[in-house]
């Protein structure tokens, strides 16, 4: 399994990830995504069995159907999630995209908008060695891609992803 990080907030990152997953599927590269949520979220519906179990104090619930299963784990005193540790919960695959893990020690790329005036993450993180932005030019990183270069971005990701023993 290989793992690669994709960063960038408010940059069109999610749309890019969807296109990349489609491209990897076309190439028959089995891909999983681990998405960092930067604010609390809830997958349960109020009154559902899993919500009631969680409210009763159950810290883990695995719900399964023939089409899908999901593991819900409560981590109220946990630190920031570690995408490498989380990948251990995934079924075997060829590639894991760790999306939104800005500080993870993994190779990655930053998705930016050309009009974003904030300090780029790649300036403080040497593991971010590529940028995807509108009008790809003018960055100090080795690789710069335009948003529509999906095939080239996918090739770059697969070539530079870090092998993991998850």
PDB file of C-alpha atoms in Angstrom:
ATOM      1  CA  UNK A   1       0.000   0.000   0.000  1.00  0.00           C
ATOM      2  CA  UNK A   2       1.172   3.503  -0.819  1.00  0.00           C
ATOM      3  CA  UNK A   3      -0.006   6.662   0.932  1.00  0.00           C
ATOM      4  CA  UNK A   4       0.004  10.279  -0.267  1.00  0.00           C
ATOM      5  CA  UNK A   5      -1.241  13.506   1.308  1.00  0.00           C
ATOM      6  CA  UNK A   6      -3.388  16.178  -0.354  1.00  0.00           C
ATOM      7  CA  UNK A   7      -3.711  19.537   1.441  1.00  0.00           C
ATOM      8  CA  UNK A   8      -5.435  22.842   0.791  1.00  0.00           C
ATOM      9  CA  UNK A   9      -8.486  24.429   2.389  1.00  0.00           C
ATOM     10  CA  UNK A  10     -11.116  26.277   0.358  1.00  0.00           C
ATOM     11  CA  UNK A  11      -9.108  25.503  -2.737  1.00  0.00           C
ATOM     12  CA  UNK A  12     -11.206  23.062  -4.733  1.00  0.00           C
ATOM     13  CA  UNK A  13      -9.380  20.154  -3.098  1.00  0.00           C
ATOM     14  CA  UNK A  14     -12.470  17.946  -2.764  1.00  0.00           C
ATOM     15  CA  UNK A  15     -13.367  18.319  -6.438  1.00  0.00           C
ATOM     16  CA  UNK A  16      -9.779  17.444  -7.380  1.00  0.00           C
ATOM     17  CA  UNK A  17      -9.808  14.352  -5.130  1.00  0.00           C
ATOM     18  CA  UNK A  18     -13.009  13.086  -6.771  1.00  0.00           C
ATOM     19  CA  UNK A  19     -11.441  13.478 -10.227  1.00  0.00           C
ATOM     20  CA  UNK A  20      -8.265  11.733  -9.058  1.00  0.00           C
ATOM     21  CA  UNK A  21     -10.222   8.793  -7.613  1.00  0.00           C
ATOM     22  CA  UNK A  22     -12.028   8.481 -10.962  1.00  0.00           C
ATOM     23  CA  UNK A  23      -8.676   8.503 -12.776  1.00  0.00           C
ATOM     24  CA  UNK A  24      -7.177   5.886 -10.447  1.00  0.00           C
ATOM     25  CA  UNK A  25     -10.298   3.721 -10.879  1.00  0.00           C
ATOM     26  CA  UNK A  26      -9.883   4.011 -14.674  1.00  0.00           C
ATOM     27  CA  UNK A  27      -6.272   2.835 -14.243  1.00  0.00           C
ATOM     28  CA  UNK A  28      -7.477  -0.010 -12.021  1.00  0.00           C
ATOM     29  CA  UNK A  29      -5.549   1.339  -9.039  1.00  0.00           C
ATOM     30  CA  UNK A  30      -7.572   0.393  -5.959  1.00  0.00           C
ATOM     31  CA  UNK A  31      -7.760   3.657  -4.003  1.00  0.00           C
ATOM     32  CA  UNK A  32      -9.026   4.547  -0.530  1.00  0.00           C
ATOM     33  CA  UNK A  33      -9.443   8.022   0.940  1.00  0.00           C
ATOM     34  CA  UNK A  34      -8.945   9.041   4.561  1.00  0.00           C
ATOM     35  CA  UNK A  35     -10.537  12.465   5.054  1.00  0.00           C
ATOM     36  CA  UNK A  36      -9.602  14.703   7.987  1.00  0.00           C
ATOM     37  CA  UNK A  37     -12.608  16.572   9.348  1.00  0.00           C
ATOM     38  CA  UNK A  38     -11.529  19.944  10.707  1.00  0.00           C
ATOM     39  CA  UNK A  39     -14.727  20.347  12.703  1.00  0.00           C
ATOM     40  CA  UNK A  40     -16.901  17.868  14.612  1.00  0.00           C
ATOM     41  CA  UNK A  41     -19.173  15.697  12.492  1.00  0.00           C
ATOM     42  CA  UNK A  42     -21.824  13.091  13.145  1.00  0.00           C
ATOM     43  CA  UNK A  43     -22.693  10.208  10.844  1.00  0.00           C
ATOM     44  CA  UNK A  44     -25.513   9.013  13.094  1.00  0.00           C
ATOM     45  CA  UNK A  45     -29.130  10.023  12.758  1.00  0.00           C
ATOM     46  CA  UNK A  46     -30.783  10.988  16.030  1.00  0.00           C
ATOM     47  CA  UNK A  47     -32.779   8.019  17.348  1.00  0.00           C
ATOM     48  CA  UNK A  48     -30.921   5.421  15.258  1.00  0.00           C
ATOM     49  CA  UNK A  49     -29.617   2.261  16.905  1.00  0.00           C
ATOM     50  CA  UNK A  50     -25.999   3.371  16.515  1.00  0.00           C
ATOM     51  CA  UNK A  51     -26.741   6.827  17.980  1.00  0.00           C
ATOM     52  CA  UNK A  52     -28.545   5.237  20.919  1.00  0.00           C
ATOM     53  CA  UNK A  53     -25.667   2.802  21.499  1.00  0.00           C
ATOM     54  CA  UNK A  54     -23.170   5.661  21.477  1.00  0.00           C
ATOM     55  CA  UNK A  55     -25.319   7.673  23.903  1.00  0.00           C
ATOM     56  CA  UNK A  56     -25.439   4.647  26.224  1.00  0.00           C
ATOM     57  CA  UNK A  57     -21.626   4.665  26.453  1.00  0.00           C
ATOM     58  CA  UNK A  58     -20.593   2.253  23.700  1.00  0.00           C
ATOM     59  CA  UNK A  59     -17.282   3.617  22.324  1.00  0.00           C
ATOM     60  CA  UNK A  60     -17.260   1.478  19.145  1.00  0.00           C
ATOM     61  CA  UNK A  61     -20.087   0.340  16.908  1.00  0.00           C
ATOM     62  CA  UNK A  62     -19.671  -1.527  13.658  1.00  0.00           C
ATOM     63  CA  UNK A  63     -22.739  -1.390  11.444  1.00  0.00           C
ATOM     64  CA  UNK A  64     -22.953  -3.719   8.465  1.00  0.00           C
ATOM     65  CA  UNK A  65     -25.151  -4.363   5.442  1.00  0.00           C
ATOM     66  CA  UNK A  66     -24.452  -6.484   2.374  1.00  0.00           C
ATOM     67  CA  UNK A  67     -23.593  -3.298   0.407  1.00  0.00           C
ATOM     68  CA  UNK A  68     -21.511  -1.405   3.001  1.00  0.00           C
ATOM     69  CA  UNK A  69     -20.219  -1.436   6.537  1.00  0.00           C
ATOM     70  CA  UNK A  70     -18.909   1.288   8.798  1.00  0.00           C
ATOM     71  CA  UNK A  71     -17.015   1.425  12.057  1.00  0.00           C
ATOM     72  CA  UNK A  72     -17.839   4.325  14.356  1.00  0.00           C
ATOM     73  CA  UNK A  73     -15.269   4.959  17.105  1.00  0.00           C
ATOM     74  CA  UNK A  74     -15.478   7.588  19.807  1.00  0.00           C
ATOM     75  CA  UNK A  75     -12.145   9.293  20.568  1.00  0.00           C
ATOM     76  CA  UNK A  76     -13.081  12.111  22.973  1.00  0.00           C
ATOM     77  CA  UNK A  77      -9.587  12.494  24.441  1.00  0.00           C
ATOM     78  CA  UNK A  78      -7.582  11.582  21.371  1.00  0.00           C
ATOM     79  CA  UNK A  79      -5.106  13.871  19.697  1.00  0.00           C
ATOM     80  CA  UNK A  80      -5.075  14.798  16.051  1.00  0.00           C
ATOM     81  CA  UNK A  81      -5.843  11.749  13.891  1.00  0.00           C
ATOM     82  CA  UNK A  82      -2.871   9.964  12.315  1.00  0.00           C
ATOM     83  CA  UNK A  83      -3.563   8.928   8.707  1.00  0.00           C
ATOM     84  CA  UNK A  84      -0.985   6.124   8.856  1.00  0.00           C
ATOM     85  CA  UNK A  85      -2.629   4.620  11.950  1.00  0.00           C
ATOM     86  CA  UNK A  86      -6.091   5.076  10.411  1.00  0.00           C
ATOM     87  CA  UNK A  87      -4.979   3.322   7.216  1.00  0.00           C
ATOM     88  CA  UNK A  88      -4.501   0.145   9.276  1.00  0.00           C
ATOM     89  CA  UNK A  89      -8.304  -0.065   9.485  1.00  0.00           C
ATOM     90  CA  UNK A  90      -8.681  -0.170   5.698  1.00  0.00           C
ATOM     91  CA  UNK A  91      -8.974  -3.238   3.529  1.00  0.00           C
ATOM     92  CA  UNK A  92      -5.890  -3.867   1.380  1.00  0.00           C
ATOM     93  CA  UNK A  93      -5.598  -1.380  -1.489  1.00  0.00           C
ATOM     94  CA  UNK A  94      -2.969   0.049  -3.809  1.00  0.00           C
ATOM     95  CA  UNK A  95      -3.136   3.698  -2.760  1.00  0.00           C
ATOM     96  CA  UNK A  96      -4.460   5.753   0.155  1.00  0.00           C
ATOM     97  CA  UNK A  97      -5.089   9.461  -0.301  1.00  0.00           C
ATOM     98  CA  UNK A  98      -4.827  11.250   3.061  1.00  0.00           C
ATOM     99  CA  UNK A  99      -6.917  14.370   2.495  1.00  0.00           C
ATOM    100  CA  UNK A 100      -6.652  17.391   4.772  1.00  0.00           C
ATOM    101  CA  UNK A 101      -3.884  16.101   7.043  1.00  0.00           C
ATOM    102  CA  UNK A 102      -1.829  19.278   6.827  1.00  0.00           C
ATOM    103  CA  UNK A 103       0.820  18.242   9.364  1.00  0.00           C
ATOM    104  CA  UNK A 104       1.197  14.532   8.620  1.00  0.00           C
ATOM    105  CA  UNK A 105       4.769  13.407   7.847  1.00  0.00           C
ATOM    106  CA  UNK A 106       3.907  12.195   4.356  1.00  0.00           C
ATOM    107  CA  UNK A 107       4.782  13.281   0.844  1.00  0.00           C
ATOM    108  CA  UNK A 108       2.064  15.394  -0.653  1.00  0.00           C
ATOM    109  CA  UNK A 109       0.765  18.237  -2.715  1.00  0.00           C
ATOM    110  CA  UNK A 110      -1.024  21.448  -1.902  1.00  0.00           C
ATOM    111  CA  UNK A 111      -4.089  22.608  -3.820  1.00  0.00           C
ATOM    112  CA  UNK A 112      -4.297  26.411  -3.996  1.00  0.00           C
ATOM    113  CA  UNK A 113      -6.290  29.103  -5.716  1.00  0.00           C
ATOM    114  CA  UNK A 114      -4.207  31.679  -7.576  1.00  0.00           C
ATOM    115  CA  UNK A 115      -5.959  34.512  -5.697  1.00  0.00           C
ATOM    116  CA  UNK A 116      -5.241  32.993  -2.256  1.00  0.00           C
ATOM    117  CA  UNK A 117      -3.118  35.529  -0.406  1.00  0.00           C
ATOM    118  CA  UNK A 118      -2.336  33.288   2.579  1.00  0.00           C
ATOM    119  CA  UNK A 119       1.088  31.772   3.208  1.00  0.00           C
ATOM    120  CA  UNK A 120       1.405  28.518   1.234  1.00  0.00           C
ATOM    121  CA  UNK A 121       1.772  25.362   3.317  1.00  0.00           C
ATOM    122  CA  UNK A 122       4.620  24.180   1.073  1.00  0.00           C
ATOM    123  CA  UNK A 123       6.806  27.014   2.404  1.00  0.00           C
ATOM    124  CA  UNK A 124       6.858  25.443   5.874  1.00  0.00           C
ATOM    125  CA  UNK A 125       6.598  21.790   4.858  1.00  0.00           C
ATOM    126  CA  UNK A 126       9.283  20.366   2.582  1.00  0.00           C
ATOM    127  CA  UNK A 127       7.306  17.133   2.143  1.00  0.00           C
ATOM    128  CA  UNK A 128       4.791  19.116   0.071  1.00  0.00           C
ATOM    129  CA  UNK A 129       6.728  18.997  -3.184  1.00  0.00           C
ATOM    130  CA  UNK A 130       3.914  19.756  -5.632  1.00  0.00           C
ATOM    131  CA  UNK A 131       1.208  22.375  -6.095  1.00  0.00           C
ATOM    132  CA  UNK A 132      -2.035  22.265  -8.054  1.00  0.00           C
ATOM    133  CA  UNK A 133      -3.514  25.652  -8.897  1.00  0.00           C
ATOM    134  CA  UNK A 134      -5.266  27.685 -11.561  1.00  0.00           C
ATOM    135  CA  UNK A 135      -2.625  28.818 -14.018  1.00  0.00           C
ATOM    136  CA  UNK A 136       0.135  26.566 -12.692  1.00  0.00           C
ATOM    137  CA  UNK A 137       3.207  28.752 -12.448  1.00  0.00           C
ATOM    138  CA  UNK A 138       5.274  30.870 -10.111  1.00  0.00           C
ATOM    139  CA  UNK A 139       5.885  28.486  -7.200  1.00  0.00           C
ATOM    140  CA  UNK A 140       9.105  27.370  -5.549  1.00  0.00           C
ATOM    141  CA  UNK A 141       8.203  23.668  -5.510  1.00  0.00           C
ATOM    142  CA  UNK A 142       9.612  21.103  -7.946  1.00  0.00           C
ATOM    143  CA  UNK A 143       6.228  20.199  -9.472  1.00  0.00           C
ATOM    144  CA  UNK A 144       3.388  22.538 -10.391  1.00  0.00           C
ATOM    145  CA  UNK A 145       0.211  21.400 -12.116  1.00  0.00           C
ATOM    146  CA  UNK A 146      -2.869  23.104 -13.503  1.00  0.00           C
ATOM    147  CA  UNK A 147      -6.182  21.756 -12.171  1.00  0.00           C
ATOM    148  CA  UNK A 148      -7.089  20.141 -15.472  1.00  0.00           C
ATOM    149  CA  UNK A 149      -3.900  18.021 -15.640  1.00  0.00           C
ATOM    150  CA  UNK A 150      -5.604  15.115 -13.850  1.00  0.00           C
ATOM    151  CA  UNK A 151      -3.654  12.370 -15.653  1.00  0.00           C
ATOM    152  CA  UNK A 152      -0.304  14.026 -14.889  1.00  0.00           C
ATOM    153  CA  UNK A 153      -1.275  14.691 -11.263  1.00  0.00           C
ATOM    154  CA  UNK A 154      -2.381  11.070 -10.810  1.00  0.00           C
ATOM    155  CA  UNK A 155       0.889   9.786 -12.279  1.00  0.00           C
ATOM    156  CA  UNK A 156       2.865  12.117 -10.012  1.00  0.00           C
ATOM    157  CA  UNK A 157       0.940  10.983  -6.925  1.00  0.00           C
ATOM    158  CA  UNK A 158       1.382   7.292  -7.636  1.00  0.00           C
ATOM    159  CA  UNK A 159       5.088   7.748  -8.430  1.00  0.00           C
ATOM    160  CA  UNK A 160       5.781   9.786  -5.274  1.00  0.00           C
ATOM    161  CA  UNK A 161       3.474   8.102  -2.744  1.00  0.00           C
ATOM    162  CA  UNK A 162       5.229   6.574   0.242  1.00  0.00           C
ATOM    163  CA  UNK A 163       5.171   2.817   0.682  1.00  0.00           C
ATOM    164  CA  UNK A 164       3.469   1.963   3.957  1.00  0.00           C
ATOM    165  CA  UNK A 165       3.373  -1.189   6.024  1.00  0.00           C
ATOM    166  CA  UNK A 166      -0.137  -0.452   7.302  1.00  0.00           C
TER     167      UNK A 166
END
